[in-house]
Coordinates of C-alpha atoms and ligand atoms in Angstrom, one line a residue:
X8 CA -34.5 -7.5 22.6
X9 CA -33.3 -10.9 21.5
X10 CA -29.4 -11.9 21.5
X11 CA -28.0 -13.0 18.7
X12 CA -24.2 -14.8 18.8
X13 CA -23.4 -13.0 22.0
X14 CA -24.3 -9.5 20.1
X15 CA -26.4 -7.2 22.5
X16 CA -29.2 -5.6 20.5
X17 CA -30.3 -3.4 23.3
X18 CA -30.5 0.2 23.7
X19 CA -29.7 1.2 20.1
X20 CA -31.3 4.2 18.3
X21 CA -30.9 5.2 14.7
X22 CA -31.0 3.6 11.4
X23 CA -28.2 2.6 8.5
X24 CA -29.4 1.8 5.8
X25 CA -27.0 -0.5 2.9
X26 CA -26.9 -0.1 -0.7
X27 CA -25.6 -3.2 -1.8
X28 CA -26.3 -7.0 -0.4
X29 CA -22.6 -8.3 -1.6
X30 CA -20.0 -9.1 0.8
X31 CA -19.0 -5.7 2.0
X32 CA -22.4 -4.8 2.1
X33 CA -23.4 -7.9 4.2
X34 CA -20.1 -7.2 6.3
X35 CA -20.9 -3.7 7.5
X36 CA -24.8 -4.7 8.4
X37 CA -23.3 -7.0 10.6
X38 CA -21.4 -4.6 12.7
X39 CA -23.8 -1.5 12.2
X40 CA -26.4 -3.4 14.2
X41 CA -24.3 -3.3 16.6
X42 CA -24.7 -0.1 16.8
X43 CA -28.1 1.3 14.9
X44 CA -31.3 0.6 16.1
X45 CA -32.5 -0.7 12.8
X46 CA -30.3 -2.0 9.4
X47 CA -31.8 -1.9 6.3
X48 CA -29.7 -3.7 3.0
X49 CA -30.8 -2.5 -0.3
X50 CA -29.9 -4.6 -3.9
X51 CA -31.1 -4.3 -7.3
X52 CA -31.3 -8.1 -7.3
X53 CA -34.0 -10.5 -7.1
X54 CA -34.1 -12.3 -3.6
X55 CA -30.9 -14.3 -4.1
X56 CA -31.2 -18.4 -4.0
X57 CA -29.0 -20.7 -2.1
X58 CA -25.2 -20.2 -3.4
X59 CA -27.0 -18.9 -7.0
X60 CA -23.9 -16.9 -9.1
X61 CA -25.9 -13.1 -9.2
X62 CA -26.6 -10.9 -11.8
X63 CA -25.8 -7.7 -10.2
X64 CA -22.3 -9.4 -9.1
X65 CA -21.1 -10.9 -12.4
X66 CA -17.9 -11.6 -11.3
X67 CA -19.4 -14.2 -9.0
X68 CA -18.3 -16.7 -11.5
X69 CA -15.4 -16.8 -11.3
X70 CA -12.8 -18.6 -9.0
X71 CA -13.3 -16.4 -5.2
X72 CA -10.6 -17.3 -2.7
X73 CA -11.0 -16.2 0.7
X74 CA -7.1 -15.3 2.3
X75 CA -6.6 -16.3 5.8
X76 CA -7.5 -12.9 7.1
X77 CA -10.5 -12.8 5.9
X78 CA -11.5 -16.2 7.2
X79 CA -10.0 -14.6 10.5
X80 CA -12.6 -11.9 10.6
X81 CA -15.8 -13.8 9.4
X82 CA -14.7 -16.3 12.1
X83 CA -14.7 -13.2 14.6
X84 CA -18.0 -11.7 13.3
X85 CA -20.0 -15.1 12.9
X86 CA -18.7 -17.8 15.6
X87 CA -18.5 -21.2 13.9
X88 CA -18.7 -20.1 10.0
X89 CA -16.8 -22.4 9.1
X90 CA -19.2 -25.2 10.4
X91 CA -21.4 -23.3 8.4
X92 CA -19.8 -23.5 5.3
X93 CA -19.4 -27.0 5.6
X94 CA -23.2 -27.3 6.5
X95 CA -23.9 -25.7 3.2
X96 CA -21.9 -28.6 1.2
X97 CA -18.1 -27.0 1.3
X98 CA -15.4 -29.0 0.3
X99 CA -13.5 -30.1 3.7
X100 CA -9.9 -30.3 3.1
X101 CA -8.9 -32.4 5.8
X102 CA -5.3 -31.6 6.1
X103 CA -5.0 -32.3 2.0
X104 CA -1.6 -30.7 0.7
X105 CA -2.3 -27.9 -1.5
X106 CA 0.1 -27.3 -4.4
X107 CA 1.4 -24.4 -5.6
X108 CA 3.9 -23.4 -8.7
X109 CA 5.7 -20.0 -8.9
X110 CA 8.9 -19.5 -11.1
X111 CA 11.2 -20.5 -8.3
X112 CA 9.6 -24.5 -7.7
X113 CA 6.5 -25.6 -6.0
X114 CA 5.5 -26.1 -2.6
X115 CA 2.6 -28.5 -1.2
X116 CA 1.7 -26.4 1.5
X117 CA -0.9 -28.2 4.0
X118 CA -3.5 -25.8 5.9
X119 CA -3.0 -25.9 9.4
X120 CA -6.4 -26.8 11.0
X121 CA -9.9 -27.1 10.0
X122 CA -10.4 -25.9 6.7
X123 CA -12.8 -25.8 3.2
X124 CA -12.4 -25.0 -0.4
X125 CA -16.3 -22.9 -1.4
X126 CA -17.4 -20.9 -4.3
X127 CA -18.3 -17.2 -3.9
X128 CA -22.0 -18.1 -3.5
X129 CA -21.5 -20.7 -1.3
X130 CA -19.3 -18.2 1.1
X131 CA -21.8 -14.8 0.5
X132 CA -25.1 -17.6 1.0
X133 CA -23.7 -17.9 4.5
X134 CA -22.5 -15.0 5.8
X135 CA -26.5 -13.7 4.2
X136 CA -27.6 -16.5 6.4
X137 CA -26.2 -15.1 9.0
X138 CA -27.0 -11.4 8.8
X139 CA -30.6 -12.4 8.3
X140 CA -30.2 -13.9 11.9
X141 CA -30.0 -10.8 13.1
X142 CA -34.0 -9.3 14.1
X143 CA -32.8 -5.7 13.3
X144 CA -31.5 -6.3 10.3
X145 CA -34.1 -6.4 7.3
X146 CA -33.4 -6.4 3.3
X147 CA -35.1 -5.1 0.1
X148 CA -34.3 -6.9 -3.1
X149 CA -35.6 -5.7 -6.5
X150 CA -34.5 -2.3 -5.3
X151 CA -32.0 0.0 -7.3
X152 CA -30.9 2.9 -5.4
X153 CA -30.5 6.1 -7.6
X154 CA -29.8 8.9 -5.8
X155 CA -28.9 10.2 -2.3
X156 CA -31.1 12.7 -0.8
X157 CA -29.4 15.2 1.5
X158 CA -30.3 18.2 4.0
X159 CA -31.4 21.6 2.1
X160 CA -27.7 22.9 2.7
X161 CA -26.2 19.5 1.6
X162 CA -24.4 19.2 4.5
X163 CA -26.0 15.6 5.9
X164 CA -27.3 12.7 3.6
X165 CA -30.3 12.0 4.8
X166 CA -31.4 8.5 2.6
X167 CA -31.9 7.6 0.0
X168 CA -34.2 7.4 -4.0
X169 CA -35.1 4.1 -4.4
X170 CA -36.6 2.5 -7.9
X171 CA -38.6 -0.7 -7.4
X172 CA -37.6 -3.4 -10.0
X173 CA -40.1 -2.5 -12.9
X174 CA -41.4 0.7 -11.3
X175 CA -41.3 4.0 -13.5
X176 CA -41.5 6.1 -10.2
X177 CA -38.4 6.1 -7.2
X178 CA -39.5 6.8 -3.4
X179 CA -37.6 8.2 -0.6
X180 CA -35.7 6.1 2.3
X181 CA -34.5 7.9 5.1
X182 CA -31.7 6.8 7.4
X183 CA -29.4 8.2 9.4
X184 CA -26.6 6.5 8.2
X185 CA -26.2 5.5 4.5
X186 CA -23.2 2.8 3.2
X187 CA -22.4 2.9 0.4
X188 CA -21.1 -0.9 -0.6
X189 CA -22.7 -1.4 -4.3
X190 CA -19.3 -2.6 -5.8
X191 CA -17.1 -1.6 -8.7
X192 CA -20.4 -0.2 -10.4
X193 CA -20.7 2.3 -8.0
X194 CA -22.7 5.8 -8.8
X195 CA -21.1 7.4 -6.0
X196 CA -19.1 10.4 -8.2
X197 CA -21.7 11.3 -10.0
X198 CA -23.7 11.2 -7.2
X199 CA -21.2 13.5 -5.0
X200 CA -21.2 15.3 -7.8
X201 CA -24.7 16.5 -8.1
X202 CA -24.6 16.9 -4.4
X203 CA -21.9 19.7 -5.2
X204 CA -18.8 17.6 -4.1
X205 CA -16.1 17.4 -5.9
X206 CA -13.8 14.2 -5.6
X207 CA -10.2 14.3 -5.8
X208 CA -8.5 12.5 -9.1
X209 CA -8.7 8.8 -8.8
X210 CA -5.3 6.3 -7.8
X211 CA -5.6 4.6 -10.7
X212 CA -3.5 1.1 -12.1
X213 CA -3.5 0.1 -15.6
X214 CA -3.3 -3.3 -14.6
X215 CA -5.1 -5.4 -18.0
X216 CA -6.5 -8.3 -16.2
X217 CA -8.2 -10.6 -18.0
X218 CA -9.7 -14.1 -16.4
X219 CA -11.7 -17.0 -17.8
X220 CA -13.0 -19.3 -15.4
X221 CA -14.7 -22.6 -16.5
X222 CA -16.1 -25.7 -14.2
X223 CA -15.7 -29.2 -14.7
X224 CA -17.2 -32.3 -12.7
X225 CA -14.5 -34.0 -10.2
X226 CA -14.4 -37.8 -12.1
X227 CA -15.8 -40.0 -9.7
X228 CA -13.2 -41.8 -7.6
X229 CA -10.8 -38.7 -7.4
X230 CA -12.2 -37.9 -3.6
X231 CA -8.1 -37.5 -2.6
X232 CA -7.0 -35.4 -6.0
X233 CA -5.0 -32.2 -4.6
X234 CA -8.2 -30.0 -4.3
X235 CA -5.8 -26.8 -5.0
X236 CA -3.7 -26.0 -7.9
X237 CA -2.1 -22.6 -8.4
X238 CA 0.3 -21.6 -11.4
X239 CA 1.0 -18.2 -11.0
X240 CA 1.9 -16.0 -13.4
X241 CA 5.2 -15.7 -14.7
X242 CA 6.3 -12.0 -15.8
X243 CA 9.4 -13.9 -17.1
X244 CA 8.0 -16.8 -18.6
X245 CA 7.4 -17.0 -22.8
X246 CA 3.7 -17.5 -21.8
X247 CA 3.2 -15.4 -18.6
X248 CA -0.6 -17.0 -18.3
X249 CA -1.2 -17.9 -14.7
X250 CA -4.2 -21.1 -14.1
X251 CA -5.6 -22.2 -10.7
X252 CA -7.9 -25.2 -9.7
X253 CA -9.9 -25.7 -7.4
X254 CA -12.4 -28.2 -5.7
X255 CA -15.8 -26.3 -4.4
X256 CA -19.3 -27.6 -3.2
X257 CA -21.0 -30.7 -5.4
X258 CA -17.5 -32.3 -6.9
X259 CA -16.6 -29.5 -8.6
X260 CA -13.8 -27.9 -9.9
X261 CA -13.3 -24.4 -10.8
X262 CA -10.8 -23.9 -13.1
X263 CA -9.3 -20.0 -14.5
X264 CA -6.3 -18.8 -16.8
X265 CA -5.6 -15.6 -16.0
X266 CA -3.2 -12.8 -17.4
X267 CA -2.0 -9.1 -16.3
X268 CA -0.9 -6.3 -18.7
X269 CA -3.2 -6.6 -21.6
X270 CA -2.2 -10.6 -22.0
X271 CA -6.1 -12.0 -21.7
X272 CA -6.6 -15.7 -21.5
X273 CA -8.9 -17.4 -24.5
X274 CA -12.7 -17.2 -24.1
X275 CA -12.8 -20.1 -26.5
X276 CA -13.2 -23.8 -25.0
X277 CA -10.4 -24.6 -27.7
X278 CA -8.1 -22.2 -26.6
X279 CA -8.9 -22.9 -23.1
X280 CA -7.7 -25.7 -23.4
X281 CA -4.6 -24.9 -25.3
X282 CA -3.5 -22.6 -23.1
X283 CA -3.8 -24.9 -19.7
X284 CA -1.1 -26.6 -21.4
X285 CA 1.2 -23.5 -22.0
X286 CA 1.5 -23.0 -18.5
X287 CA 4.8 -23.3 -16.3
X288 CA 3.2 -26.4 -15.0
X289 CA 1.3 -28.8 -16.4
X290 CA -0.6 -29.7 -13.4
X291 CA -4.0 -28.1 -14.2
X292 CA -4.0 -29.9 -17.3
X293 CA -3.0 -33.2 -16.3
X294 CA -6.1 -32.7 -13.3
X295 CA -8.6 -31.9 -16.3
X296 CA -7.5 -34.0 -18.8
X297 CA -10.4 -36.6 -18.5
X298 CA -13.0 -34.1 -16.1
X299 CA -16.1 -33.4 -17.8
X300 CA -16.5 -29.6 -18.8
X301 CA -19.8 -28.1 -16.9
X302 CA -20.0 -24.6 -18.3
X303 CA -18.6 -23.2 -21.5
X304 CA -15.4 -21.2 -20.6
X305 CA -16.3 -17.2 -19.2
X306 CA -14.1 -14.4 -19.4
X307 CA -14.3 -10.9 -17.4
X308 CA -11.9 -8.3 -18.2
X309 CA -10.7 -4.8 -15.6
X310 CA -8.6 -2.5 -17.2
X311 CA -7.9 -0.4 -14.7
X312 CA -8.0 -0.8 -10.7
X313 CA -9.2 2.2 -9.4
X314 CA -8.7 3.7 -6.1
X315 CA -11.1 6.6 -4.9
X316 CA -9.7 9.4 -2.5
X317 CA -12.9 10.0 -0.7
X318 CA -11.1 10.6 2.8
X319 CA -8.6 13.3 1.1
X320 CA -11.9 15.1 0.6
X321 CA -11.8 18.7 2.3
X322 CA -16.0 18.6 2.6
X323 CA -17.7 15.1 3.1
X324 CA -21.4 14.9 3.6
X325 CA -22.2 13.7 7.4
X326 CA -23.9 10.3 7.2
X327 CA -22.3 8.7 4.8
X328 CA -20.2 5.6 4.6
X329 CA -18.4 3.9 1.3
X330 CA -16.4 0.4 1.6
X331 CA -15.8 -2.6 -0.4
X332 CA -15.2 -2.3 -4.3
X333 CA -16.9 0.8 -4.1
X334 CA -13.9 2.2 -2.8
X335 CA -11.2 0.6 -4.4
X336 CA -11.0 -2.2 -6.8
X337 CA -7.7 -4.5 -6.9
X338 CA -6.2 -7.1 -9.1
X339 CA -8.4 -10.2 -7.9
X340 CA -5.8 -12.8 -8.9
X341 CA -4.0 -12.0 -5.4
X342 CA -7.3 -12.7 -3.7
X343 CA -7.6 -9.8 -1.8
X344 CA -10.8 -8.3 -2.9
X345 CA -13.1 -10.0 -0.1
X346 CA -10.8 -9.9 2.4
X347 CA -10.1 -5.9 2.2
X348 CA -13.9 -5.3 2.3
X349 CA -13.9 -7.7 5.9
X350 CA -10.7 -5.7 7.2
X351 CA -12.7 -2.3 6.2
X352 CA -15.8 -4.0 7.9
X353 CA -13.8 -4.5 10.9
X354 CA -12.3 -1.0 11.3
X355 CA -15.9 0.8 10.9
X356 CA -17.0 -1.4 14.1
X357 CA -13.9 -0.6 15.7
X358 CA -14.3 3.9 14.8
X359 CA -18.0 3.0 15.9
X360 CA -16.6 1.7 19.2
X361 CA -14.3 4.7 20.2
X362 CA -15.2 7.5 17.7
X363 CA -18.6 9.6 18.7
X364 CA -19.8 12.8 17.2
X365 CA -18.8 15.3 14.2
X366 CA -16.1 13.8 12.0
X367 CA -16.9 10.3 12.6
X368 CA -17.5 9.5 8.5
X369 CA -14.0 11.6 7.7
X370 CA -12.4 9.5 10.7
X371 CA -13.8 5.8 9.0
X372 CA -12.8 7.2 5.3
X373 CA -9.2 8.0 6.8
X374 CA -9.1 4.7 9.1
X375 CA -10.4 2.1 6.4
X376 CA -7.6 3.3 3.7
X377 CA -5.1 3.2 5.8
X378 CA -6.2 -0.6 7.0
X379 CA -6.6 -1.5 3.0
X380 CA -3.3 0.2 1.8
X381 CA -1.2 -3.1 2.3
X382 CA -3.8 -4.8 -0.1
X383 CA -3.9 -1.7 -2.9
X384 CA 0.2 -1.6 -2.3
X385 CA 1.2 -5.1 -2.3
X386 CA -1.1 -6.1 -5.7
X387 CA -0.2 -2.9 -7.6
X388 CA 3.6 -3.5 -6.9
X389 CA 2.9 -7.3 -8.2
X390 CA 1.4 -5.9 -11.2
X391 CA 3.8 -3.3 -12.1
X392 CA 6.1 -5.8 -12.8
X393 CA 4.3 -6.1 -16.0
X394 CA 5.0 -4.5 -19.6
X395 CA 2.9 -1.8 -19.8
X396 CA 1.1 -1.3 -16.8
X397 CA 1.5 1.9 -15.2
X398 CA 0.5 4.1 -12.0
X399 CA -1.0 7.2 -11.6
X400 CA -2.4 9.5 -8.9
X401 CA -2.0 8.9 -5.0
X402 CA 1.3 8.5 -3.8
X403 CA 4.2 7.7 -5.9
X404 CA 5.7 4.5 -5.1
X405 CA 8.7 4.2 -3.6
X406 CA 11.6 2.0 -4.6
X407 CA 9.5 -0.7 -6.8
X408 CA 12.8 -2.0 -8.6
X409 CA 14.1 -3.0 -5.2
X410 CA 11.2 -4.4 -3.7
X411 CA 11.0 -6.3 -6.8
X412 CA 14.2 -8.1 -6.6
X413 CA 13.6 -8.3 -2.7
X414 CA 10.2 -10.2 -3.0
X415 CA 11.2 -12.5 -5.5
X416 CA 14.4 -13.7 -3.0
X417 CA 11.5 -14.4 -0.5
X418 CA 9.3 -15.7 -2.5
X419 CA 12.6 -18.1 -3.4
X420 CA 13.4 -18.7 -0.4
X421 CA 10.1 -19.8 1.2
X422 CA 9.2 -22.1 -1.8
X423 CA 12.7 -23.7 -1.4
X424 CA 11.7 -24.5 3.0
X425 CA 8.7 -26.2 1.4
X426 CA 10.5 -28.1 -0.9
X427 CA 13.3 -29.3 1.9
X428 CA 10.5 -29.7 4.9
X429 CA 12.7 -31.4 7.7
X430 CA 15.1 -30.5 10.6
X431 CA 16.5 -27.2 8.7
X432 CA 12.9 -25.9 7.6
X433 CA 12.8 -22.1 9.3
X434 CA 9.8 -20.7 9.8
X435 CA 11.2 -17.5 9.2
X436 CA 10.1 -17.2 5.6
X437 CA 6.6 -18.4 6.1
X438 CA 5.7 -14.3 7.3
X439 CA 5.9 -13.6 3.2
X440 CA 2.8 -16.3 2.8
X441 CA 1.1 -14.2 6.0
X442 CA 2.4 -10.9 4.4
X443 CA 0.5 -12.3 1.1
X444 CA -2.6 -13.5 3.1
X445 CA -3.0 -9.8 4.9
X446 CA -2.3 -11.7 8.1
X447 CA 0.7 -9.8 9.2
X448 CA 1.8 -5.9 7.2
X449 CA 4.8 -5.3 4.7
X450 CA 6.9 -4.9 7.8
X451 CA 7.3 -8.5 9.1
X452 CA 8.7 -9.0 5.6
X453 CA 10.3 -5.9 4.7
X454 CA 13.3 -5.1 7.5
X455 CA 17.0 -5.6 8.8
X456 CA 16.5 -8.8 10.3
X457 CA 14.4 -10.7 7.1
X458 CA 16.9 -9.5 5.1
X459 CA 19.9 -10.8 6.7
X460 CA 18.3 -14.0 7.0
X461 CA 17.3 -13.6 3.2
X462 CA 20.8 -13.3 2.4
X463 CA 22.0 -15.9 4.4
X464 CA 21.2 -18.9 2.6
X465 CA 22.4 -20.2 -0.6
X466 CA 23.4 -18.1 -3.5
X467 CA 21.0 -17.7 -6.6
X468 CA 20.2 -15.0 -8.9
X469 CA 17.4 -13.4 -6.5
X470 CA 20.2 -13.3 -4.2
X471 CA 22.9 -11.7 -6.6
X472 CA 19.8 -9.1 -7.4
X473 CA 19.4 -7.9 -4.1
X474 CA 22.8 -7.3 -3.3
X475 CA 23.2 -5.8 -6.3
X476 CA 21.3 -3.4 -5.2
X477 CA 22.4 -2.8 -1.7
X478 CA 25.8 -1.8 -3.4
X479 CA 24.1 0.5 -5.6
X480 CA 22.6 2.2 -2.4
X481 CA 25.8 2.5 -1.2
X482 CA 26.4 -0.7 0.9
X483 CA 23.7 -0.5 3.3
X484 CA 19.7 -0.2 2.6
X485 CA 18.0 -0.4 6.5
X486 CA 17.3 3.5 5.9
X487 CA 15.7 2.6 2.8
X488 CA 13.7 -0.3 3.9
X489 CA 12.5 1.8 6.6
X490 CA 11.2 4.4 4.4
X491 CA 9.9 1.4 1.8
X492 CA 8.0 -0.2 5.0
X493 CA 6.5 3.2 6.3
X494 CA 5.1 3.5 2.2
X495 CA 3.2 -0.1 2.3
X496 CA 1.7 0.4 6.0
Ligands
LIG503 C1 -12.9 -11.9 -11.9 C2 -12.8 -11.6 -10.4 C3 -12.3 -12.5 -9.5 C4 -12.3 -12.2 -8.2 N1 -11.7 -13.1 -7.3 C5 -11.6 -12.8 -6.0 C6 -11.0 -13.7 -5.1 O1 -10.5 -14.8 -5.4 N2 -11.0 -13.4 -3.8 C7 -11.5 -12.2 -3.3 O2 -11.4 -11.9 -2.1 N3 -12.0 -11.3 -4.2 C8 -12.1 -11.6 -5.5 N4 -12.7 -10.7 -6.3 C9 -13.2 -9.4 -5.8 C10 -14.5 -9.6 -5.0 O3 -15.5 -10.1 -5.9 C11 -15.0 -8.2 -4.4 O4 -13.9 -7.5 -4.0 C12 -15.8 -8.5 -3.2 O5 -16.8 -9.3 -3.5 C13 -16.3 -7.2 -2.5 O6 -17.3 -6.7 -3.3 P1 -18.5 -5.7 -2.8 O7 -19.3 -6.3 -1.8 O8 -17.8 -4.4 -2.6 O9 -19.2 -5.6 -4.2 P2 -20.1 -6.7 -4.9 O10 -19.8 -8.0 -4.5 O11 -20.0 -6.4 -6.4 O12 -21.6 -6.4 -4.5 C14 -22.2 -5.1 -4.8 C15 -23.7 -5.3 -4.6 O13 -24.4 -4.1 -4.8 C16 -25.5 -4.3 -5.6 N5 -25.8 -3.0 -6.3 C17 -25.0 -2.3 -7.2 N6 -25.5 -1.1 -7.5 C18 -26.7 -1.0 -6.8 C19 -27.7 0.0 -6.6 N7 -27.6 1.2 -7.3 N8 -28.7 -0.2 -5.8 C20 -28.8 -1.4 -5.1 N9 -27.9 -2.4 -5.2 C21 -26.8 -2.2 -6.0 C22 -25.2 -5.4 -6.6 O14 -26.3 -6.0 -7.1 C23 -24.3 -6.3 -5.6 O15 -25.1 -7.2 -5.0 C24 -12.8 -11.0 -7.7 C25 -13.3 -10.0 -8.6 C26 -13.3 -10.3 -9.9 C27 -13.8 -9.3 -10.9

């Protein structure tokens, strides 16, 4: 049995079989074969070309950002992907500052390291590469899953109806382990449902995101233009729009407005363009003013980001797996959505490691929410902040007012160490950027220690807010921070 990347292949029995090709689906054939004998991938789409946006993933076109997290674990899974990214015509930043608005200033903030700016195609067309790489792993396109198939008692799952693209009739595919990674379209309810299980009520945020995304040609000559702009949204702002830029494969730039609660961006080039200028920087639209539009302006609207309770589920079929949006869907403009379906990746191949026998699928379910809560908690409390949008189901959240007032003093505080770089910059308040970029959990930001120093420096409003509300919890809030902490983690 060939070696691929260091991965024994050897001495495996069983099959998994993937319904989805996207990123988490991609993500957990990868570690399966470590594991299973034979990995088949499933998707209703054609054989994908090189970096093509997909049909069966619309949201492909717009702006993808992979956090640092995720770069950490496709780094992990697929030695040198990076050099492969760059192989495949990424943008190399090459120590280029980034810059970055929020309501409290901006920060040019420069990558440490090797780095690259890619669209979603670009970054799935590599890891597919990849997977492909691997002998045991072999994929069906054109093929639309529509049912599971289970044991006569409906205990086990036992594969899977498959329709051929065009084909009146489906056919059977057995596995021993099916994924389910098909994204935020998902059939698996209903299809729990048929099966006789009943799921618990959905965790459900009325976020109202709206994003229009639009690409424009780099004008030749700009080879050092900031190849990332981000203007994020501003609750507090007369036009709370938020608009990021940025350079992928082929000079290109990817531009998006984007808004939460309701507020959607124009669809309209017009108004496009009007509201690039309305936000609380003008930097996108001074970096477009004379780029040539490539694409008519695209919008893509989620109501609602949904969070399914699988693993609070008293019965669960054996031999059966669901990650990636199929699970749970979050507000993309945080970035997360890639990067939680490579941390739920991850903790399957780590219950495959030390997890053997009955309970195994209850024991992922339970592992990979629990590894993907600081992503669901961090962008629902962001979007709460918003008029309108409200939470339901799960677990109420605790202390949202406070941890309002309490991010925005470190979100303050860190853009004002980028602004004064020098002898006094503290490093302390860089662990809210890793907090943001799923490198390190709520806790590194939220405790004792952080907020002493958080207090410490100058006096502002943020500041004023959060000891406003230490006095209204009675002069001291380490009990409460605790119990905040233990909530996100
Ligand atoms: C507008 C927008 C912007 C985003 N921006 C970012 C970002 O900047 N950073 C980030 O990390 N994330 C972002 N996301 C989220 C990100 O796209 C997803 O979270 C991530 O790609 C994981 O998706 P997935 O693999 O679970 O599903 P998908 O990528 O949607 O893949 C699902 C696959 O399943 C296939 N499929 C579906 N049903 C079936 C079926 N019945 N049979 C066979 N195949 C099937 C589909 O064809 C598709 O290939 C964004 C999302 C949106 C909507």
């Amino acid at each position: 049995m060939p070696t691929v990347e260091g991965m024994n292949l050897a001495g495996k029995t069983g099959s998994a079989l993937v319904i989805g090709g996207g990123i988490a689906g991609l993500l957990s054939a990868r570690v399966l074969s470590e594991h299973y004998a034979d990995v088949v991938v499933l998707d209703r789409d054609s054989t994908p070309g090189p970096g093509v946006r997909r049909r069966g993933v619309p949201q492909s076109f717009h702006l993808h950002q992979m956090l640092p997290r995720g770069e950490q674990i496709l780094e992990q899974l697929f030695p040198d992907f990076l050099d492969d990214v760059l192989r495949l015509g990424a943008f190399p930043l090459n120590g280029a500052a980034l810059n970055w608005t929020n309501r409290f200033g901006t920060m040019a903030m420069h990558p440490p390291g090797k780095a690259a700016f890619y669209s979603r195609g670009l970054v799935e067309q590599a890891i597919r590469e990849r997977v492909q790489a691997i002998p045991t792993v072999h994929f069906g396109y054109d093929q639309q899953v529509v049912e599971l198939c289970a044991t006569a008692d409906l205990t086990r799952i036992t594969g899977v109806r498959v329709r051929h693209s065009g084909a009146a009739e489906s056919t059977t595919m057995t596995a021993d382990l099916v994924v389910d990674a098909s994204g935020r379209s998902s059939k698996l309810p209903q299809w729990l449902s048929v099966l006789g299980y009943a799921a618990p009520p959905d965790e459900l945020v009325t976020s109202g995101i709206g994003y229009t995304t639009r690409y424009y040609r780099v004008p030749p000559g700009q080879d050092d233009a900031v190849p990332l702009i981000v203007v994020e949204n501003d609750y507090t702002a007369a036009n709370p729009a938020g608009g990021v830029l940025k350079r992928i494969e082929g000079d290109v730039w990817s531009a998006c407005l984007s808004g939460i609660g309701g507020q959607y961006p124009p669809t309209d080039a017009e108004g496009f363009d009007h509201g690039l200028t309305k936000l609380i920087s003008p930097a996108l639209a001074e970096a477009l003013r004379d780029a040539e539009p490539l694409t008519a302006p695209r919008g893509f609207r989620i109501p609602v980001c949904v969070r399914h309770h699988y693993e609070q589920m008293e019965r669960w079929p054996a031999g059966l797996l669901v990650l990636g949006d199929a699970l749970s869907t979050v507000d993309p403009i945080y970035g997360q959505g890639m990067t939680v379906a490579a941390i739920q990746a991850e903790t399957i191949a780590a219950t495959l490691r030390d997890h053997d026998g009955p309970g195994f699928e209850q024991a992922v379910l339970q592992r990979i929410q629990r590894a993907s809560y600081p992503a669901w908690w961090l962008s629902s409390l962001e979007d709460l902040r918003w008029p309108g949008v409200e939470h339901s189901g799960g677990t109420a959240f605790e202390g949202v007012a406070l941890l309002h007032k309490y991010f925005d003093l470190a979100l303050e505080r860190m853009t004002q160490q980028f602004a004064h770089r020098g002898a006094d910059f503290d490093p302390t308040f860089l662990s809210y950027f890793a907090m943001t970029g799923l490198l390190v959990p709520p806790g590194e930001v939220i405790n004792a220690g952080m907020l002493d120093a958080l207090l410490s420096g100058p006096s502002t409003a943020a500041e004023q807010a959060v000891r406003a509300e230490i006095r209204a919890h009675g002069g001291s809030i380490d009990a409460l921070l605790d119990c905040l902490v233990s909530a996100g983690s």
